[in-house]
Each structure stands twice: as C-alpha cells, then as structure tokens.
Amino acid sequence: MRVPLLDLSQQYRTLAGPIRAQIEEVLASQRFILGPKVEAFEQAICAYCAAPHAIGVSSGTDALLAILMALGIGPGDAVITTAYSFFATAACIARVGATPIFVDIDPGTYNLSPSALEGFLRDECEQKADKIIVRKSDATVRAMVPVHLFGLCCDMDSLHRVSEKYQLDVIEDAAQAIGAEYQFNSQLKQAGTMGECGFFSFYPSKNLGAAGDAGLIMCRDDKLAERLRICRQHGMKPRYHHHFIGGNFRLDEIQAAILNVKLPHLNGWSAARRAAADFYGEEFSRTGLTQKISLPIEPYRERGLNHHHIYHQYVIRSPMRDALREHLTRCEIGTEIYYPIGLHMQECFAYLGYKEGDFPETERAAGDTLALPIYPEISRETQKYVASTTLVEPLEI
Ligand SMILES: *Cc1c(COP(=O)(O)O)cnc(C)c1O
C-alpha cells in the first residue's frame, strides 16, 4: 500500500463543485485583487477566531514581514524566536534588518521554552532607559515570535508573563495552528489572537489550504490594523501617497473565494485529525511500540478544550529515526523531517555567531523526530498499515 504523507485529493473531490463555482464567479466579475471575497473571508476569520481585525495577505511569510514593517522593527532591533521552526519565521526578522535571536525549545512540545526565553532576557540583556538591550550587540529587544509548532499552542500564559515583564510585543506564528485552542488567562482563545498580532498561512498543505499562496494577519489594535492595511499596499494611502515602505502583500480574490468555501469545514477536519492522532496512539500502545518511540504529548488535553491540538503534523521521535525513515520509505510510506537543521545552524545565519551545542533540545529534535502521514480523510486501515510497518525492523534490533 502506498501512503502519502499528505493526500488532499479526497478533500478536493468533496468540495470541487462549490470551489469551481466560486472561481467562475471571480472570473465573471473580473475583480481579482482585494475585492468582496477577500472582505468576506476577513470577516469570516474575525468571527471564527473572535479577532477584532483580520487582514488578508499574500502568504504567511508576507504576513510576518508586513507585521514587522508596520511595527517599525528594523536595524538596531532584535526579535526573539525559536531555533526550531520553518525558515520564514527567522528570515523575515533578518529581512527587515533586525537581528534574529534564537532560544531553545521545550522538549515535550517543541515550542519556544519560556524558561529559556526568560533566562536569555535575565542573563544576556539589560535595561537601559525604557529599553531592553542585548548586552553583547546593543540591539533593542522589541518583540518575540513564538511559533505554535505542529498545531499545538505554546505555553502562552508563561510567555505572556515574560512579555509583560520586559515590555515585548508578541507576534504569534500560527501558520500551522489555525483552529487550535488555548485557555489564556482562563479564557478560551484561538491560536493567533493572544498576542499584539498573529498570522496564518494558507499554503496548500496547511490545515486550511488555498490553491496557491495566501496568508492572513490578525491584530487587536485599531491603529495597527490600519497601518497593516496600508502596509499591504506599499504603504500607500491615498493612492500614490506613500507613508512608509510596505510591499505588495495583497490577497487574491480567487484564493479568498476558495478559502470561503473551505473555512466552514475546518473544525470537522481538525476533529478528524485529532481522531486519527488518537488512533495512532492506541495502535502504538497496543503493539507496545511506545517502548521504542515517543508519541506527541498533549499538555492541554485535560483543560476541556475541543481543539487542544489540531495535528498539523503527527510527529514521533526515535533514536533510530533515520533507519526507521528509510524502512518506511522502502514500504512506500511518506514521512518528513520537520526540521533537520536548527535555524541557528543554517548557513545564511552564520553571521549571527551561533555554534553547535547552543540549543541542545533543538538539535536533539532535529536528529530524532519524524512526521507520519496525517490528514482528515486518512482511513483507520491505512493507519493500521503505517503503525504495523513502523513496528517491524529496524526498531526490532
Ligand atoms: C508555512 C509556515 C510559514 C510561512 O508561510 P507561507 O505561507 O508558506 O509563506 C511560516 N511559519 C511557519 C511555522 C510555517 O509553517
């Protein structure tokens, strides 16, 4: 049996009719950019997330870039983020001329470790006037970008305590976590709505995927929202008057139209992903494999949330990861390593001066994690096959 890591074809088959009708409507209207479909989608997300403002943009990457530009973060500033994420998280910080500062992860959740964060601010920074300065570089720490990796929210209560104490803006990278819930200050919140700003990616393989690139920013401050809307159009308002340098970060009508069709199904898909994750857990426990591999942990399961983890990825870890992956590949089971190299070890960030050993938990995760096939429509039969194939060599040795 061939099992892809992700199979979007079944989802498309069930929605092909309404998606095609929506695309036809956009073509008939000849309104392709920032029209009524984008507005409707922004409103739908505001309702879905209980967010005051939503701004559709061209991708998750452009969302973060626009946020940093609108906040006026640039040369002389530093932004703290995790060493274990997709490249874009750190690249955008560098692209606006600020310095990315990496912090290690919590080994259970793979998310930014609040204690490592606090340790950095306490030991390597100091207060100068009303600013927090990195002692070594004199850069001003302006913000943090926690990433809700694999669909599980960071420990936002702890991160919030640190951000309050040091007066940092919180920009949530919720690219992998749309629909994930968290109990924030004992209030039910959606991923992306707990910081000053948060953003989603609708890259086709994300839980809510467009038919191309798309993204969205959420924020709570009215003035910042206005600035972000202007930033999305080259910092322009009114036409041909540019307040500051933004970019072309606009969302296409066709993408918004498709996302409008899909959004009402998102909660169902998240529930199906969680059910599939539960089933993997049962199968791995039943077969005794949990002695040899570690399963994803669910720190918020007991909090009474519906979508405590939306399993963008189902990631296991094993000291025999590479041999296991080779074996699964031979058996035509798709797997992926997210991410094989910590951001601090990427060649393009060599100028930041990090070295191997700086973030032991990130490096360990880069060496022993493996994502298994998961998507809403995956069948129990397919999962049984994946689990039983995982069971046999090389883990037998
Ligand atoms: C996908 C992703 C992004 C970037 O989103 P794009 O829409 O691909 O630009 C940023 N951060 C994380 C964690 C992601 O997974």
Short mmCIF file of C-alpha atoms and ligand atoms in Angstrom, two decimals:
data_model
loop_
_atom_site.label_atom_id
_atom_site.label_comp_id
_atom_site.label_asym_id
_atom_site.label_seq_id
_atom_site.Cartn_x
_atom_site.Cartn_y
_atom_site.Cartn_z
CA MET A 1 0.00 0.00 0.00
CA ARG A 2 1.33 3.43 -0.97
CA VAL A 3 0.62 6.03 1.75
CA PRO A 4 1.44 9.67 1.04
CA LEU A 5 2.42 11.97 3.91
CA LEU A 6 -0.49 14.20 2.88
CA ASP A 7 -3.35 13.50 0.48
CA LEU A 8 -5.52 16.46 -0.42
CA SER A 9 -7.35 14.82 -3.32
CA GLN A 10 -10.28 13.47 -1.28
CA GLN A 11 -10.92 16.87 0.27
CA TYR A 12 -10.96 18.45 -3.17
CA ARG A 13 -13.32 15.84 -4.58
CA THR A 14 -15.96 16.62 -1.93
CA LEU A 15 -15.72 20.39 -2.48
CA ALA A 16 -14.94 20.57 -6.21
CA GLY A 17 -18.45 21.81 -7.15
CA PRO A 18 -18.65 24.85 -4.87
CA ILE A 19 -14.96 25.69 -5.39
CA ARG A 20 -15.33 25.75 -9.16
CA ALA A 21 -18.50 27.82 -8.88
CA GLN A 22 -16.67 30.37 -6.72
CA ILE A 23 -13.75 30.58 -9.14
CA GLU A 24 -16.22 31.10 -12.02
CA GLU A 25 -17.83 33.92 -10.06
CA VAL A 26 -14.50 35.69 -9.61
CA LEU A 27 -13.66 35.26 -13.29
CA ALA A 28 -17.08 36.63 -14.30
CA SER A 29 -16.64 39.64 -12.01
CA GLN A 30 -13.10 40.36 -13.31
CA ARG A 31 -12.33 41.63 -9.82
CA PHE A 32 -9.11 39.84 -8.92
CA ILE A 33 -7.48 41.65 -6.01
CA LEU A 34 -8.81 42.85 -2.61
CA GLY A 35 -12.48 42.64 -3.56
CA PRO A 36 -15.64 41.37 -1.86
CA LYS A 37 -14.36 37.78 -1.48
CA VAL A 38 -11.33 38.97 0.47
CA GLU A 39 -13.54 41.15 2.66
CA ALA A 40 -15.95 38.29 3.29
CA PHE A 41 -13.08 36.00 4.19
CA GLU A 42 -11.59 38.55 6.59
CA GLN A 43 -14.96 38.89 8.30
CA ALA A 44 -15.39 35.13 8.48
CA ILE A 45 -12.00 34.78 10.17
CA CYS A 46 -12.82 37.58 12.63
CA ALA A 47 -15.94 35.64 13.58
CA TYR A 48 -14.21 32.25 13.66
CA CYS A 49 -11.34 33.47 15.86
CA ALA A 50 -13.14 36.21 17.77
CA ALA A 51 -10.43 38.55 16.49
CA PRO A 52 -11.05 42.32 16.23
CA HIS A 53 -9.18 42.70 12.92
CA ALA A 54 -8.19 40.36 10.10
CA ILE A 55 -6.10 41.42 7.11
CA GLY A 56 -5.73 39.03 4.20
CA VAL A 57 -2.25 38.92 2.70
CA SER A 58 -0.28 37.07 0.06
CA SER A 59 1.37 34.41 2.26
CA GLY A 60 2.33 33.57 5.83
CA THR A 61 5.83 34.85 5.13
CA ASP A 62 4.50 38.18 3.85
CA ALA A 63 2.21 38.37 6.89
CA LEU A 64 5.19 38.32 9.24
CA LEU A 65 7.16 40.67 7.03
CA ALA A 66 4.26 43.15 6.97
CA ILE A 67 3.81 42.92 10.76
CA LEU A 68 7.48 43.67 11.40
CA MET A 69 7.41 46.57 8.89
CA ALA A 70 4.21 48.02 10.36
CA LEU A 71 5.67 47.85 13.87
CA GLY A 72 8.71 49.74 12.57
CA ILE A 73 11.12 46.98 13.55
CA GLY A 74 14.43 47.28 11.71
CA PRO A 75 18.17 47.86 12.06
CA GLY A 76 19.27 48.17 15.68
CA ASP A 77 16.37 45.99 16.85
CA ALA A 78 16.36 42.37 17.89
CA VAL A 79 13.46 39.89 17.80
CA ILE A 80 13.48 36.66 19.78
CA THR A 81 12.18 33.44 18.29
CA THR A 82 12.57 29.68 18.45
CA ALA A 83 15.52 27.86 16.91
CA TYR A 84 13.16 25.09 15.77
CA SER A 85 10.73 26.32 13.11
CA PHE A 86 10.24 26.80 9.42
CA PHE A 87 12.85 29.13 7.94
CA ALA A 88 10.44 32.00 7.22
CA THR A 89 9.98 32.76 10.92
CA ALA A 90 13.60 33.85 11.30
CA ALA A 91 14.18 35.06 7.72
CA CYS A 92 11.56 37.83 7.96
CA ILE A 93 13.27 39.22 11.07
CA ALA A 94 16.57 39.36 9.19
CA ARG A 95 14.93 40.75 6.03
CA VAL A 96 13.73 43.92 7.82
CA GLY A 97 17.30 44.44 9.05
CA ALA A 98 16.70 43.33 12.64
CA THR A 99 18.69 40.62 14.41
CA PRO A 100 17.02 37.25 14.98
CA ILE A 101 17.76 35.89 18.44
CA PHE A 102 17.18 32.20 18.90
CA VAL A 103 16.02 30.45 22.06
CA ASP A 104 15.78 26.71 22.69
CA ILE A 105 12.56 24.70 22.78
CA ASP A 106 10.68 22.74 25.37
CA PRO A 107 11.49 19.10 24.53
CA GLY A 108 7.92 17.89 25.12
CA THR A 109 6.03 20.38 22.95
CA TYR A 110 8.83 21.51 20.56
CA ASN A 111 7.67 25.08 21.27
CA LEU A 112 9.67 28.09 22.49
CA SER A 113 10.71 27.39 26.07
CA PRO A 114 9.52 30.16 28.43
CA SER A 115 12.33 29.39 30.88
CA ALA A 116 14.99 29.56 28.14
CA LEU A 117 13.44 32.85 27.00
CA GLU A 118 13.43 34.30 30.48
CA GLY A 119 16.99 33.05 31.00
CA PHE A 120 18.17 34.91 27.91
CA LEU A 121 16.48 38.17 28.93
CA ARG A 122 17.75 37.91 32.51
CA ASP A 123 21.33 36.85 31.78
CA GLU A 124 22.20 38.44 28.43
CA CYS A 125 20.15 41.64 28.38
CA GLU A 126 19.89 44.75 30.50
CA GLN A 127 17.51 47.64 30.93
CA LYS A 128 18.70 51.00 29.50
CA ALA A 129 16.23 53.86 29.91
CA ASP A 130 12.93 52.22 28.92
CA LYS A 131 14.55 49.69 26.59
CA ILE A 132 15.75 46.13 26.91
CA ILE A 133 19.19 45.94 25.32
CA VAL A 134 21.17 42.86 24.31
CA ARG A 135 24.42 43.43 26.16
CA LYS A 136 26.68 41.93 23.51
CA SER A 137 25.27 43.81 20.49
CA ASP A 138 23.46 46.81 21.98
CA ALA A 139 20.40 45.87 19.92
CA THR A 140 16.98 46.72 21.38
CA VAL A 141 14.79 43.69 22.00
CA ARG A 142 11.41 44.68 20.54
CA ALA A 143 9.34 41.56 20.15
CA MET A 144 9.10 37.80 20.33
CA VAL A 145 7.72 35.42 17.71
CA PRO A 146 6.50 32.24 19.38
CA VAL A 147 5.55 29.52 16.87
CA HIS A 148 2.65 27.14 17.58
CA LEU A 149 4.50 24.24 16.01
CA PHE A 150 2.69 21.23 14.51
CA GLY A 151 -0.68 22.66 15.65
CA LEU A 152 -0.11 22.91 19.40
CA CYS A 153 -0.17 26.30 21.12
CA CYS A 154 2.89 27.49 23.03
CA ASP A 155 2.68 27.96 26.78
CA MET A 156 1.16 31.41 26.23
CA ASP A 157 0.48 32.13 29.90
CA SER A 158 4.18 31.88 30.72
CA LEU A 159 5.24 33.72 27.55
CA HIS A 160 2.74 36.47 28.36
CA ARG A 161 4.22 36.90 31.84
CA VAL A 162 7.67 37.35 30.29
CA SER A 163 6.42 39.73 27.57
CA GLU A 164 4.69 41.89 30.21
CA LYS A 165 7.74 41.97 32.41
CA TYR A 166 10.08 43.00 29.59
CA GLN A 167 7.54 45.00 27.54
CA LEU A 168 7.91 42.99 24.36
CA ASP A 169 5.36 42.72 21.57
CA VAL A 170 4.13 39.19 20.96
CA ILE A 171 3.70 38.15 17.32
CA GLU A 172 2.22 34.65 17.11
CA ASP A 173 3.34 32.50 14.21
CA ALA A 174 0.15 30.45 13.92
CA ALA A 175 0.96 29.30 10.37
CA GLN A 176 0.49 25.65 11.44
CA ALA A 177 -2.17 26.20 14.09
CA ILE A 178 -5.38 27.66 12.66
CA GLY A 179 -8.23 26.48 14.86
CA ALA A 180 -6.04 25.40 17.78
CA GLU A 181 -7.50 26.50 21.11
CA TYR A 182 -5.86 27.62 24.31
CA GLN A 183 -7.09 28.70 27.70
CA PHE A 184 -5.43 32.08 28.04
CA ASN A 185 -5.84 33.85 31.38
CA SER A 186 -8.61 31.27 31.89
CA GLN A 187 -10.40 32.49 28.73
CA LEU A 188 -10.86 30.33 25.66
CA LYS A 189 -8.72 31.76 22.85
CA GLN A 190 -7.77 30.82 19.32
CA ALA A 191 -4.17 30.49 18.17
CA GLY A 192 -3.11 33.81 16.66
CA THR A 193 -5.31 36.02 18.87
CA MET A 194 -3.31 36.15 22.10
CA GLY A 195 -0.50 38.50 21.08
CA GLU A 196 -0.42 42.01 19.59
CA CYS A 197 -0.55 40.27 16.21
CA GLY A 198 -0.77 36.74 14.91
CA PHE A 199 -0.77 35.23 11.45
CA PHE A 200 -1.86 32.21 9.46
CA SER A 201 -0.51 30.63 6.30
CA PHE A 202 -2.87 29.09 3.77
CA TYR A 203 -0.11 27.35 1.84
CA PRO A 204 -1.86 24.36 0.21
CA SER A 205 -0.51 21.81 2.69
CA LYS A 206 -1.54 23.77 5.80
CA ASN A 207 -4.72 22.71 7.62
CA LEU A 208 -6.70 25.37 5.74
CA GLY A 209 -5.07 25.42 2.34
CA ALA A 210 -5.60 27.72 -0.64
CA ALA A 211 -4.89 26.79 -4.26
CA GLY A 212 -1.61 28.67 -4.13
CA ASP A 213 -0.07 31.10 -1.68
CA ALA A 214 -2.17 33.06 0.80
CA GLY A 215 -1.98 34.28 4.39
CA LEU A 216 -3.73 36.43 6.98
CA ILE A 217 -2.82 38.74 9.84
CA MET A 218 -4.90 39.23 12.96
CA CYS A 219 -4.42 42.09 15.38
CA ARG A 220 -6.35 43.80 18.13
CA ASP A 221 -5.22 47.44 17.93
CA ASP A 222 -7.26 49.62 15.56
CA LYS A 223 -4.34 51.87 14.58
CA LEU A 224 -2.01 48.94 13.93
CA ALA A 225 -4.69 47.26 11.82
CA GLU A 226 -4.99 50.40 9.70
CA ARG A 227 -1.21 50.54 9.34
CA LEU A 228 -1.13 46.89 8.28
CA ARG A 229 -3.80 47.50 5.63
CA ILE A 230 -1.71 50.37 4.28
CA CYS A 231 1.48 48.29 4.51
CA ARG A 232 -0.15 45.57 2.39
CA GLN A 233 -0.40 48.13 -0.45
CA HIS A 234 3.12 49.61 -0.49
CA GLY A 235 2.42 51.90 2.47
CA MET A 236 0.05 53.80 0.20
CA LYS A 237 -2.93 55.96 1.27
CA PRO A 238 -4.50 57.65 -0.56
CA ARG A 239 -3.46 56.41 -3.96
CA TYR A 240 0.16 57.28 -4.85
CA HIS A 241 0.88 58.81 -1.44
CA HIS A 242 3.27 56.57 0.47
CA HIS A 243 3.59 56.97 4.25
CA PHE A 244 6.23 54.32 4.70
CA ILE A 245 7.70 51.44 2.75
CA GLY A 246 5.41 48.45 2.65
CA GLY A 247 5.09 45.88 -0.07
CA ASN A 248 2.73 44.09 -2.40
CA PHE A 249 1.25 41.80 0.22
CA ARG A 250 -2.26 41.57 -1.23
CA LEU A 251 -4.52 38.54 -1.14
CA ASP A 252 -6.10 37.39 -4.41
CA GLU A 253 -9.89 37.15 -4.78
CA ILE A 254 -9.66 33.61 -6.19
CA GLN A 255 -7.75 32.41 -3.14
CA ALA A 256 -10.17 34.13 -0.76
CA ALA A 257 -13.12 32.63 -2.65
CA ILE A 258 -11.70 29.13 -2.24
CA LEU A 259 -10.90 29.72 1.44
CA ASN A 260 -14.51 30.92 2.00
CA VAL A 261 -15.72 27.54 0.77
CA LYS A 262 -13.29 25.62 2.96
CA LEU A 263 -13.42 27.53 6.27
CA PRO A 264 -16.80 26.11 7.42
CA HIS A 265 -15.25 22.61 7.17
CA LEU A 266 -12.15 23.40 9.20
CA ASN A 267 -13.46 22.33 12.62
CA GLY A 268 -14.58 19.00 11.20
CA TRP A 269 -11.16 18.46 9.63
CA SER A 270 -9.42 19.36 12.91
CA ALA A 271 -11.61 16.86 14.77
CA ALA A 272 -10.78 14.19 12.19
CA ARG A 273 -7.06 14.90 12.56
CA ARG A 274 -7.35 14.57 16.35
CA ALA A 275 -9.26 11.31 16.00
CA ALA A 276 -6.53 10.00 13.68
CA ALA A 277 -3.87 11.04 16.22
CA ASP A 278 -5.79 9.22 18.97
CA PHE A 279 -5.95 6.13 16.80
CA TYR A 280 -2.19 6.18 16.14
CA GLY A 281 -1.73 6.46 19.90
CA GLU A 282 -3.97 3.45 20.54
CA GLU A 283 -2.27 1.35 17.86
CA PHE A 284 1.22 2.20 19.07
CA SER A 285 0.28 1.44 22.68
CA ARG A 286 -1.50 -1.80 21.75
CA THR A 287 1.54 -3.07 19.88
CA GLY A 288 3.95 -1.99 22.60
CA LEU A 289 5.77 0.36 20.25
CA THR A 290 5.60 3.18 22.78
CA GLN A 291 8.57 1.50 24.44
CA LYS A 292 10.66 2.41 21.41
CA ILE A 293 9.21 5.61 20.06
CA SER A 294 7.82 8.71 21.79
CA LEU A 295 4.42 9.97 20.76
CA PRO A 296 3.34 13.62 20.64
CA ILE A 297 2.31 14.96 24.04
CA GLU A 298 -0.95 16.77 24.70
CA PRO A 299 -0.39 19.13 27.62
CA TYR A 300 -3.81 20.78 27.36
CA ARG A 301 -5.96 17.69 26.88
CA GLU A 302 -7.44 17.88 30.36
CA ARG A 303 -8.40 21.54 30.12
CA GLY A 304 -11.76 20.89 28.50
CA LEU A 305 -10.80 22.42 25.15
CA ASN A 306 -12.18 20.99 21.95
CA HIS A 307 -9.21 21.60 19.72
CA HIS A 308 -6.31 21.44 22.17
CA HIS A 309 -4.03 20.12 19.37
CA ILE A 310 -5.03 20.25 15.72
CA TYR A 311 -2.26 17.94 14.49
CA HIS A 312 -0.97 19.84 11.52
CA GLN A 313 1.73 17.19 11.87
CA TYR A 314 1.87 13.95 13.84
CA VAL A 315 5.48 13.81 15.00
CA ILE A 316 7.09 10.89 16.77
CA ARG A 317 10.65 10.60 17.95
CA SER A 318 13.05 7.70 17.92
CA PRO A 319 16.79 7.32 18.45
CA MET A 320 16.68 5.14 15.28
CA ARG A 321 14.90 7.84 13.27
CA ASP A 322 16.99 7.65 10.10
CA ALA A 323 16.81 3.85 9.83
CA LEU A 324 13.09 3.96 10.56
CA ARG A 325 12.53 6.54 7.86
CA GLU A 326 14.48 4.52 5.31
CA HIS A 327 12.40 1.48 6.15
CA LEU A 328 9.10 3.39 5.81
CA THR A 329 10.25 4.91 2.52
CA ARG A 330 11.05 1.42 1.22
CA CYS A 331 7.49 0.43 2.18
CA GLU A 332 6.15 3.49 0.27
CA ILE A 333 5.01 5.33 3.38
CA GLY A 334 5.59 9.05 3.16
CA THR A 335 7.37 10.72 6.09
CA GLU A 336 9.13 14.04 6.61
CA ILE A 337 11.66 15.56 8.95
CA TYR A 338 10.48 18.91 10.34
CA TYR A 339 13.19 20.23 10.64
CA PRO A 340 16.53 18.53 10.09
CA ILE A 341 18.63 21.61 10.97
CA GLY A 342 18.07 24.16 13.72
CA LEU A 343 17.74 27.71 12.46
CA HIS A 344 20.88 28.69 14.38
CA MET A 345 22.90 26.23 12.26
CA GLN A 346 21.62 27.44 8.86
CA GLU A 347 24.42 28.66 6.63
CA CYS A 348 22.73 32.01 5.94
CA PHE A 349 22.68 32.77 9.68
CA ALA A 350 26.38 32.00 10.22
CA TYR A 351 26.94 35.76 10.71
CA LEU A 352 24.90 35.56 13.92
CA GLY A 353 27.70 33.55 15.50
CA TYR A 354 25.79 30.57 16.91
CA LYS A 355 27.52 27.21 17.16
CA GLU A 356 26.61 23.57 17.53
CA GLY A 357 25.59 22.79 21.08
CA ASP A 358 23.98 26.19 21.68
CA PHE A 359 20.45 24.73 21.68
CA PRO A 360 20.62 21.09 22.75
CA GLU A 361 16.86 20.39 22.66
CA THR A 362 16.51 21.86 19.18
CA GLU A 363 19.45 19.80 17.97
CA ARG A 364 18.11 16.64 19.58
CA ALA A 365 14.68 17.17 17.98
CA ALA A 366 16.32 17.84 14.60
CA GLY A 367 18.03 14.47 14.96
CA ASP A 368 15.26 12.19 16.18
CA THR A 369 11.82 13.45 15.08
CA LEU A 370 9.76 12.07 12.21
CA ALA A 371 6.36 13.17 10.88
CA LEU A 372 3.99 10.35 9.92
CA PRO A 373 1.10 10.59 7.43
CA ILE A 374 -1.86 12.51 8.82
CA TYR A 375 -4.81 14.24 7.15
CA PRO A 376 -8.53 14.37 7.94
CA GLU A 377 -9.51 11.62 5.49
CA ILE A 378 -6.81 9.09 6.42
CA SER A 379 -8.50 5.71 6.99
CA ARG A 380 -8.05 3.52 10.06
CA GLU A 381 -6.93 0.74 7.72
CA THR A 382 -4.19 2.97 6.32
CA GLN A 383 -3.14 3.98 9.82
CA LYS A 384 -3.01 0.34 10.92
CA TYR A 385 -0.70 -0.33 8.00
CA VAL A 386 1.54 2.62 8.93
CA ALA A 387 1.63 1.50 12.58
CA SER A 388 2.36 -2.13 11.81
CA THR A 389 5.05 -1.17 9.29
CA THR A 390 6.62 1.11 11.90
CA LEU A 391 6.63 -1.86 14.25
CA VAL A 392 8.91 -4.14 12.29
CA GLU A 393 12.65 -3.68 11.77
CA PRO A 394 14.74 -1.62 12.25
CA LEU A 395 13.18 -0.97 15.67
CA GLU A 396 13.33 -4.70 16.40
CA ILE A 397 17.10 -4.66 16.65
C1 LIG B 1 4.30 27.71 6.46
C2 LIG B 1 4.93 28.47 7.54
C3 LIG B 1 5.28 29.82 7.40
C4 LIG B 1 5.23 30.55 6.10
O1 LIG B 1 4.02 30.56 5.44
P1 LIG B 1 3.98 30.68 3.84
O2 LIG B 1 2.52 30.89 3.57
O3 LIG B 1 4.49 29.41 3.26
O4 LIG B 1 4.78 31.85 3.44
C5 LIG B 1 5.79 30.48 8.50
N1 LIG B 1 5.97 29.85 9.67
C6 LIG B 1 5.68 28.55 9.83
C7 LIG B 1 5.89 27.92 11.16
C8 LIG B 1 5.16 27.81 8.77
O5 LIG B 1 4.90 26.51 8.94
#
